[in-house]
XYZ file of C-alpha atoms in Angstrom:
721
model
C 77.255 41.758 80.973
C 75.785 39.756 84.674
C 74.947 36.888 82.829
C 77.750 36.417 79.831
C 79.801 36.408 83.448
C 77.425 33.785 84.880
C 77.099 31.662 81.556
C 81.290 31.739 81.928
C 81.546 29.653 85.157
C 78.692 27.664 84.742
C 81.048 26.240 81.518
C 83.626 25.572 83.490
C 82.452 24.122 86.387
C 80.959 22.061 83.933
C 84.474 20.870 82.788
C 84.532 19.287 86.361
C 87.024 21.895 87.845
C 86.777 21.190 91.016
C 90.366 21.277 92.000
C 92.459 22.312 88.548
C 96.138 21.957 88.797
C 98.711 23.858 85.975
C 99.071 21.176 84.354
C 95.363 20.900 83.598
C 94.741 24.448 83.193
C 94.963 25.429 79.166
C 98.046 27.762 78.901
C 96.959 31.110 77.334
C 95.003 34.388 78.078
C 93.697 35.717 81.348
C 89.863 35.617 80.433
C 86.840 35.699 82.155
C 86.989 31.902 82.659
C 89.751 31.639 84.503
C 89.153 35.271 87.285
C 85.907 33.659 88.445
C 86.885 30.120 88.962
C 90.402 31.414 90.541
C 89.365 29.203 93.260
C 88.982 26.313 91.075
C 93.114 27.075 90.384
C 95.223 26.953 93.105
C 98.063 25.969 91.068
C 98.435 30.234 89.801
C 97.885 33.384 92.095
C 96.194 35.166 88.775
C 94.433 38.006 90.600
C 95.322 40.995 93.065
C 93.870 38.689 96.459
C 93.954 35.801 95.085
C 90.210 35.505 93.726
C 87.325 38.031 92.996
C 86.626 37.490 96.549
C 89.701 38.706 97.633
C 90.288 36.126 100.535
C 93.469 35.563 100.631
C 92.554 31.786 100.758
C 94.677 28.791 99.512
C 93.036 25.528 99.770
C 96.683 23.807 98.605
C 97.827 20.960 101.753
C 100.740 20.197 100.625
C 102.459 22.805 102.950
C 100.731 21.566 105.905
C 100.699 21.795 109.846
C 102.279 18.926 110.102
C 104.841 19.544 107.431
C 105.738 23.338 107.372
C 108.421 22.669 109.834
C 110.449 21.262 106.927
C 110.134 24.161 104.758
C 113.098 25.441 103.768
C 113.880 28.206 101.154
C 113.986 27.733 97.746
C 114.919 30.290 95.945
C 115.452 34.340 96.118
C 115.719 37.644 94.402
C 116.650 41.233 95.523
C 115.199 43.816 94.257
C 117.398 46.883 93.320
C 115.483 49.444 95.569
C 116.063 49.931 98.913
C 112.294 52.155 99.755
C 109.294 50.006 100.693
C 107.918 46.485 99.214
C 104.082 45.973 99.546
C 103.044 44.007 96.741
C 101.524 40.704 95.660
C 103.014 38.412 93.447
C 100.926 36.899 90.711
C 101.653 33.452 88.759
C 100.517 32.429 85.479
C 101.582 29.344 84.062
C 105.136 28.610 85.615
C 106.116 31.887 85.721
C 106.007 34.505 88.768
C 105.798 38.241 88.260
C 106.091 41.184 90.742
C 106.352 44.500 91.748
C 108.575 47.019 93.511
C 108.791 50.495 94.730
C 109.596 53.323 91.753
C 106.915 51.008 90.090
C 108.863 48.571 88.653
C 108.528 44.754 86.944
C 110.481 42.115 87.404
C 108.926 38.438 85.671
C 111.289 34.795 86.915
C 110.498 31.433 86.451
C 108.318 30.507 89.492
C 109.817 26.927 90.354
C 113.702 28.277 89.967
C 114.213 31.822 90.439
C 115.356 32.369 86.586
C 114.987 36.041 85.748
C 112.802 36.266 82.647
C 112.308 40.242 81.930
C 112.080 43.310 83.942
C 110.201 46.928 82.781
C 110.816 49.981 83.992
C 108.951 52.891 84.274
C 111.219 55.683 84.702
C 109.076 57.251 87.134
C 110.246 60.925 87.671
C 112.457 61.071 91.239
C 110.568 64.181 91.985
C 107.107 62.762 91.831
C 108.541 61.197 95.835
C 107.309 64.378 97.037
C 103.463 63.804 95.790
C 103.409 59.650 97.625
C 102.272 60.298 101.155
C 103.629 56.744 102.223
C 106.816 55.761 99.756
C 107.278 54.995 96.976
C 105.118 51.599 97.038
C 103.489 49.596 94.315
C 101.161 46.791 95.272
C 101.408 44.951 92.480
C 99.552 43.521 88.928
C 96.173 42.658 87.206
C 96.175 40.140 84.511
C 93.827 39.845 81.674
C 94.564 38.178 77.831
C 98.397 38.152 77.306
C 98.948 41.348 79.510
C 99.596 42.737 82.912
C 98.656 46.008 84.110
C 100.429 48.228 86.020
C 99.812 51.423 87.446
C 102.758 53.604 88.642
C 103.558 56.214 91.050
C 103.115 59.196 89.112
C 100.074 58.106 87.533
C 100.124 56.447 84.230
C 98.339 52.917 83.291
C 100.838 50.755 80.989
C 99.992 47.838 79.850
C 102.512 44.853 79.532
C 103.601 41.958 77.632
C 103.565 38.853 79.850
C 106.006 37.557 77.609
C 108.571 39.793 77.207
C 107.773 43.006 79.462
C 106.908 44.835 75.757
C 104.668 48.163 76.998
C 101.443 47.752 74.692
C 100.170 51.072 75.410
C 100.265 53.373 78.755
C 97.797 56.012 79.670
C 97.663 58.854 81.889
C 95.409 58.742 84.403
C 95.567 61.482 86.908
C 96.750 64.988 85.988
C 99.998 65.022 86.782
C 100.630 68.689 87.719
C 98.247 67.457 90.575
C 99.658 65.554 93.331
C 98.224 62.446 92.491
C 99.812 58.615 93.069
C 99.056 55.327 92.543
C 100.373 52.806 94.282
C 97.658 50.174 94.588
C 97.496 47.126 92.264
C 95.127 47.180 89.257
C 91.600 45.105 88.976
C 89.908 43.458 85.785
C 86.882 42.501 85.302
C 85.277 41.873 81.703
C 88.131 43.426 79.591
C 88.216 46.615 81.745
C 91.185 48.078 83.940
C 89.935 49.350 87.524
C 92.245 51.662 89.111
C 92.006 54.440 91.150
C 95.208 57.221 92.953
C 96.742 58.718 95.917
C 96.999 61.826 96.953
C 94.485 63.415 99.391
C 96.579 64.565 102.102
C 98.085 66.620 99.405
C 94.930 67.873 97.673
C 93.177 66.707 95.413
C 89.977 65.135 94.608
C 89.485 60.699 94.614
C 87.789 58.694 91.799
C 88.285 55.247 91.082
C 88.364 55.051 86.849
C 87.757 51.892 84.124
C 89.877 51.527 80.784
C 89.950 49.109 77.741
C 92.294 46.139 78.630
C 92.594 46.806 74.553
C 93.906 50.364 73.834
C 93.425 52.057 77.584
C 90.635 53.953 76.650
C 88.725 56.006 79.000
C 85.493 54.315 79.678
C 83.622 55.984 82.876
C 85.254 57.504 86.123
C 83.156 57.605 89.094
C 84.200 60.219 91.095
C 83.976 60.181 95.253
C 83.415 63.345 96.290
C 80.813 66.632 94.947
C 83.087 69.027 92.767
C 84.526 70.270 89.540
C 82.963 73.119 87.933
C 79.505 72.900 87.174
C 77.421 71.621 89.546
C 73.948 70.869 88.071
C 75.884 68.642 85.290
C 77.148 66.175 88.592
C 75.345 62.807 88.259
C 72.309 62.018 90.908
C 74.388 59.962 93.218
C 77.078 63.162 93.959
C 74.386 65.632 93.776
C 72.706 64.091 96.932
C 76.222 63.455 98.692
C 76.883 67.878 97.793
C 73.917 67.674 100.311
C 75.597 66.539 103.159
C 78.901 68.942 102.655
C 78.843 72.905 104.350
C 80.170 75.410 102.957
C 81.926 76.372 99.413
C 85.070 74.321 99.273
C 84.539 72.154 96.062
C 84.006 73.945 93.479
C 85.436 76.348 91.134
C 89.342 76.808 90.900
C 89.890 77.505 94.795
C 88.970 74.099 94.926
C 90.858 72.210 98.242
C 89.915 68.693 96.350
C 87.553 66.679 98.612
C 89.241 63.602 99.370
C 88.020 60.473 98.763
C 91.388 58.917 96.810
C 90.226 55.287 96.203
C 94.283 54.084 96.493
C 93.382 50.714 97.345
C 90.568 48.079 98.148
C 88.241 46.828 95.775
C 86.757 43.291 95.564
C 83.906 42.070 92.879
C 81.241 39.772 93.313
C 80.558 38.171 90.281
C 76.875 36.707 91.182
C 75.529 40.072 92.047
C 77.701 42.028 89.685
C 78.565 43.988 92.280
C 82.418 46.145 92.119
C 82.909 46.924 95.188
C 85.976 49.714 96.786
C 86.543 51.280 99.596
C 86.808 55.387 100.122
C 90.360 56.981 102.152
C 89.743 60.102 103.984
C 88.601 63.972 103.544
C 91.038 66.538 102.282
C 92.048 67.963 104.308
C 91.789 66.148 107.316
C 90.302 68.857 109.674
C 86.762 69.244 108.436
C 86.890 72.851 109.934
C 88.303 73.192 107.327
C 86.572 70.797 105.000
C 83.239 71.313 105.234
C 83.366 74.503 107.550
C 79.416 75.500 109.121
C 78.314 79.423 109.500
C 79.865 78.714 113.554
C 83.097 77.700 111.982
C 82.961 74.272 113.099
C 82.648 71.167 110.901
C 79.694 69.632 109.890
C 78.234 66.600 108.182
C 79.004 63.665 106.908
C 80.894 64.707 103.977
C 79.591 61.497 101.164
C 81.665 59.383 99.666
C 84.357 59.687 102.043
C 84.703 56.775 104.955
C 82.701 54.990 102.667
C 81.825 51.399 101.212
C 80.651 51.827 98.233
C 79.459 49.422 95.292
C 78.616 50.513 91.754
C 78.612 48.073 88.348
C 81.706 47.699 86.722
C 80.004 48.177 83.675
C 79.059 51.437 83.865
C 80.165 53.148 86.823
C 76.436 53.320 88.071
C 76.272 53.913 91.988
C 74.232 50.992 93.435
C 74.811 51.799 96.841
C 77.077 52.799 99.861
C 77.883 52.581 103.733
C 79.739 55.297 105.205
C 82.290 53.655 108.030
C 83.293 57.206 109.608
C 80.459 60.049 109.109
C 81.960 63.389 108.876
C 85.150 62.109 109.723
C 88.538 64.320 110.488
C 91.245 61.587 111.876
C 91.946 60.295 108.454
C 89.741 56.662 109.055
C 90.303 55.917 105.190
C 87.234 52.779 104.266
C 90.506 51.574 102.121
C 91.393 48.685 103.971
C 90.869 45.176 102.593
C 87.657 44.468 101.720
C 86.744 40.815 101.964
C 83.114 38.664 100.591
C 82.026 35.582 102.224
C 78.923 33.562 103.009
C 77.999 32.373 106.251
C 75.358 31.707 108.212
C 74.227 34.531 110.994
C 71.675 34.251 113.076
C 70.409 31.250 111.644
C 70.151 32.795 108.062
C 72.736 32.096 105.080
C 74.135 36.024 104.239
C 76.544 36.931 101.780
C 78.808 39.301 103.143
C 81.362 41.905 103.312
C 84.460 42.560 105.643
C 86.210 45.401 106.279
C 88.246 46.235 109.076
C 89.344 49.747 107.810
C 90.944 52.232 110.404
C 88.753 53.512 112.840
C 89.109 49.988 114.632
C 85.539 48.585 113.746
C 84.883 45.648 112.279
C 82.370 45.465 109.733
C 79.598 42.910 108.544
C 77.629 44.115 105.901
C 75.204 42.698 103.303
C 76.839 42.644 100.527
C 74.004 43.026 98.210
C 72.669 45.924 99.235
C 75.169 47.424 101.847
C 72.869 46.602 104.801
C 74.318 47.062 107.958
C 74.501 43.277 110.035
C 77.154 43.904 112.811
C 80.250 46.177 113.895
C 82.667 45.504 117.286
C 86.017 47.339 117.963
C 88.618 45.037 116.880
C 90.767 47.098 118.667
C 90.672 49.787 121.731
C 89.273 53.217 120.514
C 87.933 56.265 121.753
C 85.776 58.245 118.996
C 82.550 56.432 119.006
C 81.502 54.661 122.308
C 79.103 52.361 119.918
C 76.447 51.859 117.675
C 73.366 53.090 116.773
C 70.761 50.097 115.802
C 71.204 51.759 111.934
C 74.866 50.950 112.210
C 76.179 54.735 112.853
C 78.441 55.230 114.797
C 77.817 57.494 117.972
C 80.310 59.956 118.377
C 82.620 60.594 121.712
C 82.287 64.449 121.820
C 85.048 65.676 123.280
C 87.579 64.311 120.109
C 85.931 65.997 117.646
C 89.107 68.286 116.971
C 87.075 69.715 114.180
C 83.550 71.042 116.311
C 86.167 71.929 119.757
C 88.997 73.660 118.053
C 90.570 71.833 120.700
C 93.364 69.206 120.577
C 92.831 65.456 121.733
C 94.284 62.416 121.948
C 92.826 59.990 119.595
C 92.431 56.371 119.186
C 92.948 55.002 116.559
C 95.431 57.713 115.414
C 95.736 58.333 111.731
C 97.819 55.138 110.846
C 94.198 53.442 112.019
C 93.931 49.904 113.483
C 94.765 47.824 110.827
C 96.236 50.117 107.120
C 96.393 48.681 104.136
C 97.953 45.258 105.355
C 95.597 42.239 103.965
C 93.591 40.165 105.989
C 92.715 36.999 104.705
C 89.505 34.464 105.707
C 89.764 31.032 106.204
C 86.450 29.422 105.217
C 87.512 26.302 107.243
C 87.673 27.829 110.241
C 85.112 31.073 109.646
C 87.905 33.221 110.881
C 89.298 36.574 109.421
C 92.916 37.294 109.818
C 93.814 40.950 110.865
C 97.680 42.718 110.840
C 96.086 45.037 113.524
C 97.908 47.644 115.700
C 97.462 49.953 118.210
C 98.752 53.377 118.424
C 97.040 56.690 119.450
C 97.768 60.784 118.017
C 97.337 63.946 119.607
C 94.808 65.703 116.706
C 95.773 69.257 117.070
C 93.894 71.811 115.033
C 96.493 74.353 113.215
C 94.652 78.197 113.631
C 94.517 79.968 110.205
C 95.146 77.353 108.003
C 95.433 77.557 104.158
C 96.093 75.036 101.926
C 99.059 74.912 99.920
C 98.985 73.416 96.378
C 102.310 72.834 95.940
C 103.872 70.730 98.242
C 103.843 69.810 102.025
C 100.515 67.942 103.845
C 96.935 69.299 103.888
C 95.454 68.635 107.158
C 94.615 71.186 109.050
C 96.237 69.619 111.725
C 99.431 70.767 113.661
C 101.243 68.010 112.495
C 104.360 68.568 115.410
C 102.080 68.669 118.442
C 102.297 65.899 120.024
C 106.126 65.325 118.834
C 107.825 63.107 121.738
C 110.349 65.625 123.880
C 113.813 63.934 124.435
C 112.925 62.241 127.659
C 113.572 58.590 128.287
C 111.132 57.857 130.446
C 108.402 59.913 128.188
C 109.139 58.017 125.375
C 109.834 54.353 127.256
C 106.229 55.011 128.069
C 104.421 55.631 125.119
C 106.377 52.728 123.239
C 104.477 50.518 125.675
C 101.320 51.822 124.176
C 102.212 51.228 120.847
C 101.720 47.318 119.964
C 101.027 45.070 116.717
C 99.735 41.821 116.108
C 98.271 39.877 114.458
C 94.265 38.584 115.528
C 92.166 35.678 114.009
C 88.686 37.351 114.342
C 84.570 35.056 114.310
C 82.692 37.630 111.879
C 79.881 35.967 113.643
C 80.592 36.556 117.197
C 82.834 39.202 116.538
C 85.121 39.028 118.716
C 89.316 37.732 118.265
C 89.744 33.912 119.477
C 93.753 34.107 119.228
C 95.786 36.994 119.223
C 99.740 36.475 118.787
C 101.669 39.744 120.047
C 104.378 41.185 117.321
C 106.991 43.741 118.212
C 105.855 46.692 116.905
C 103.280 47.516 115.031
C 103.236 47.788 111.076
C 103.883 44.076 110.286
C 102.762 42.195 107.509
C 99.292 41.071 105.307
C 98.449 37.796 105.750
C 97.821 34.878 103.768
C 95.218 31.657 104.919
C 95.839 28.036 103.362
C 93.853 24.689 103.322
C 96.849 23.050 105.129
C 95.777 24.880 108.125
C 98.775 27.978 108.332
C 98.455 31.328 108.266
C 102.039 33.640 107.390
C 103.203 36.651 108.187
C 105.840 39.113 108.194
C 106.498 41.449 111.091
C 108.294 44.267 112.142
C 110.542 41.775 113.486
C 112.810 41.513 109.989
C 110.340 37.509 111.052
C 108.794 35.676 108.105
C 106.531 32.988 109.774
C 103.526 30.521 109.857
C 101.065 29.950 112.717
C 98.225 27.512 112.886
C 94.860 29.248 111.576
C 92.853 27.164 114.760
C 95.141 28.006 117.588
C 98.204 30.880 116.472
C 100.774 28.903 117.590
C 103.991 29.189 116.246
C 105.015 26.377 113.829
C 107.591 27.595 111.590
C 109.551 31.001 111.202
C 112.153 31.888 109.229
C 115.038 35.345 109.737
C 114.121 37.311 106.417
C 116.680 40.217 107.458
C 114.056 42.750 107.099
C 110.617 43.886 107.610
C 107.872 42.052 105.934
C 105.335 43.738 105.181
C 104.028 42.341 102.177
C 101.346 39.756 101.778
C 102.550 36.150 101.082
C 100.967 33.680 98.131
C 101.560 30.751 96.894
C 101.331 28.507 94.010
C 102.150 25.064 92.065
C 104.597 24.018 89.524
C 104.650 20.310 88.154
C 103.339 19.470 91.776
C 105.309 20.692 94.464
C 104.155 23.511 96.382
C 105.941 26.810 97.395
C 105.410 29.898 99.687
C 106.582 33.505 98.030
C 106.773 36.483 99.669
C 108.419 40.703 98.541
C 110.322 41.915 101.937
C 111.713 44.904 102.194
C 110.522 46.932 105.491
C 109.158 51.010 104.345
C 105.878 52.462 103.669
C 104.143 54.821 106.213
C 105.211 53.927 109.701
C 108.381 53.041 108.535
C 108.472 56.929 107.127
C 106.358 58.528 110.108
C 106.650 57.313 113.308
C 109.902 58.148 115.749
C 112.388 56.362 114.915
C 113.877 56.281 118.106
C 110.317 54.119 118.707
C 110.948 51.234 116.145
C 114.670 51.119 117.127
C 113.719 50.604 120.760
C 111.200 48.197 119.755
C 113.372 46.388 117.432
C 115.860 47.700 114.940
C 115.252 46.918 111.776
C 116.062 47.844 108.398
C 115.642 47.703 104.445
C 117.457 44.562 102.210
C 114.237 44.567 99.576
C 113.807 40.543 98.147
C 111.352 38.390 97.058
C 112.222 35.334 99.221
C 110.199 31.823 98.142
C 110.195 28.854 100.017
C 109.274 24.849 99.193
C 109.755 22.005 101.472
C 113.101 21.104 101.162
C 114.790 24.033 100.119
C 118.087 24.915 101.156
C 118.961 28.378 99.327
C 120.724 30.217 101.799
C 120.658 34.266 102.353
C 123.937 36.041 102.472
C 124.775 37.420 105.774
C 123.276 40.548 107.078
C 125.140 43.410 106.572
C 126.028 45.603 110.392
C 123.205 48.167 110.943
C 125.805 50.952 110.891
C 124.713 54.686 111.257
C 126.765 58.267 110.960
C 127.085 59.600 114.854
C 124.983 62.503 115.942
C 127.758 64.632 115.536
C 125.695 67.962 115.277
C 126.621 72.227 114.885
C 126.109 73.525 117.778
C 122.729 75.002 118.411
C 123.036 78.862 117.776
C 119.398 80.370 116.274
C 116.639 82.218 118.531
C 113.601 80.731 120.230
C 111.412 82.213 117.306
C 113.551 81.034 115.002
C 114.138 77.522 115.861
C 110.208 77.646 115.958
C 109.538 78.548 112.434
C 111.586 75.212 112.434
C 109.203 73.542 114.029
C 105.827 74.495 111.952
C 107.706 74.261 108.785
C 109.368 70.970 109.636
C 106.006 69.025 110.981
C 103.772 70.636 107.757
C 106.554 69.744 104.960
C 109.496 67.265 106.054
C 107.882 65.028 109.483
C 106.028 62.839 106.993
C 108.900 61.421 105.342
C 111.901 62.347 107.722
C 109.911 61.331 111.362
C 108.884 63.897 113.501
C 110.848 65.779 115.745
C 113.568 65.267 113.319
C 114.188 61.093 114.279
C 114.225 59.627 111.407
C 113.943 55.977 110.154
C 116.278 53.965 108.514
C 114.368 53.957 105.153
C 115.236 57.334 104.187
C 118.286 60.046 105.758
C 117.987 61.146 108.955
C 118.247 65.010 109.083
C 119.895 64.497 112.670
C 122.693 63.554 111.425
C 123.178 64.949 107.353
C 126.627 66.214 106.971
C 124.709 69.617 105.353
C 123.483 71.012 108.704
C 126.703 72.104 109.112
C 126.627 74.517 105.713
C 123.837 76.495 105.268
C 124.458 76.835 100.990
C 124.962 72.459 101.039
C 121.136 72.909 102.854
C 119.628 75.143 100.258
C 120.778 73.378 96.899
C 118.949 70.249 98.392
C 116.272 71.801 99.438
C 115.824 74.918 97.592
C 117.223 74.614 94.052
C 115.984 70.130 94.339
C 120.383 69.076 93.792
C 118.688 65.820 94.736
C 115.641 65.638 93.389
C 116.510 62.676 90.968
C 116.482 60.915 94.120
C 113.084 62.059 95.594
C 113.415 65.165 97.663
C 112.295 67.909 94.927
C 112.254 71.611 95.854
C 110.707 73.250 98.236
C 110.898 76.542 96.493
C 106.956 77.380 95.372
C 106.224 76.723 99.605
C 109.429 77.461 101.439
C 111.316 80.468 101.789
C 114.764 80.408 101.721
C 114.772 81.897 105.977
C 112.393 79.040 106.209
C 114.330 76.493 104.748
C 117.418 77.794 107.375
C 114.856 77.839 110.216
C 114.097 74.363 109.927
C 117.845 73.454 109.349
C 117.803 75.465 113.000
C 115.423 73.432 114.307
C 116.854 69.536 113.479
C 120.840 71.429 114.637
C 118.622 71.377 118.229
C 116.682 68.594 117.861
C 119.871 66.658 117.144
C 121.674 68.415 120.134
C 118.640 67.229 122.688
C 118.858 64.030 121.040
C 123.182 63.397 121.558
C 122.403 64.503 125.091
C 119.250 61.969 125.575
C 122.242 58.912 123.429
C 124.611 59.752 126.105
C 122.153 59.337 128.951
C 120.699 56.013 127.524
C 124.421 55.145 127.324
C 125.450 56.062 131.335
C 122.732 54.358 132.503
C 123.295 50.818 130.639
C 126.863 51.310 132.477
C 124.910 51.996 135.644
C 122.848 48.373 134.832
C 125.871 46.421 134.708
């Protein structure tokens, strides 16, 4: 297979395709030649990261440092969902294809924005409670005349690229378990590759390959041991099993183990290696996931939080590198993987680079997995450094799975860098990281038991770090949470420049041959920066937070820059809403924005961000009832409705819910599932009616506290005038 790909690449290069444009690339299907040589075809954007190396770099130069000031809106398209938008569009032969929330697909004329077709997979609304981090989708893959979509409810769907008609679909997960798909597939040699999510809920992770012609499963690579027959497992899993303790992975009572492959992949055609990142453990707390004889967590727990290299033709294991041995903080290694060639210590190296959640920037040899270097790209305290073998030296005070005591750990579970793609500029030899700083108080939950129906299965008290209704404390905490765009030198392992943003959760990145870096941010701005200095050269008021990554392409010789805008995702849902508002209030207005030099289109006037006032009924419940409600809210509600019930602008803020006044209405929603089509499924299998009412009483108490805090804030404002 590798010989076939290399020969295809040589054949394409022999045509002199060193800078193909749309007019020079024959129309038709996507094949190995086009995918291997995607970097020589900057007119199009045919795979998720721009190329198999996932550099998200375009050599296009029409929009450059000197001309970017003339960039204007060419066209826009409103999406029909008001949830987080995280997709990378694909562009092929003058047509743009993009996914939106709830796994919908839209096709447009890439130059004019004329709608061509749309597809709705009709994901059941109740699937929303299985998604840890919003009902998002990150994009498509292309092969032949088809597009490939992973749906939130775990299907892989092949669509006709011209019409949007379904060619085939395949269920890739156990839909009775809490699996989801939010990541974009990739295609290698006619094999569609897709992973899944759900580690927070208690599933076993894997990546699988499917035949692009009919959806037949070709191989499946599990990332953690498990199943029913230990002896039948392949050697790489038998080796991994030696790094786990206890008996939690096998049989009907398995807790899943986690290790989901929910986002990053990259491919080297010359080495014929597929690289992917593996997620966190299930549960997070290793003391429950891999308990030793003394009741504390033990073992590295392979292949959690690892970068793994396999053969894409067969799924054969080749090598791995574990970024966080024995992870217990939700430190996934599913963050963007970038491949590049560069000189390090006087030697040309084929490298793999990643900035995973744990706060270290890694450079590895991508042929062997050899550790080259790692340095912190943000402040961190879980580790005090790296040993000579590239293994992190643990800070024992933060090993809450061993101490059993709470600890404030940096970074928190959202990491120092999340799913938002980085970019690499070979012109500058810099990696551009959408980074942020935010710690979390991790507190072990006593006598934790998994819930196989609903809720986060993490083994920690997720309400332990809730902020009190105290303006001073909230302002102090707000000052510790930052977001930034960092230009990182991977050879010297240091930041060359940094741009500070209003807050965390800023967009993915695009680098171009025009000396530009494009990124959206949580301050509802889309901007272009000088790739060498970080100077802001251009910006556009997007009216909503931009978390998705941009792309660029040409049609008829004219360069376009496109980005999907729409606030949402994990931070938007699971962070304290007051903190977000104090950084910069942001709402969801889901749109595809497309720019070109001289563009004259304009967005409609932004709607006013209006919210119902805090007007709760009086809080009369006992302290015991409210504490019960706090415990259950933290486990079952906070992931979507925010900690401490301080909701966001994306999902309903429960403090403002009319159902607080009416216990029967509350039960119709939480127990009976009256709003399941909107994503709010019934929790009857996990919570008793008494527990549901205790949650209501807790939210009432919190609403009253925050109403008083808002009154104090208003008084302070008057006093300052």
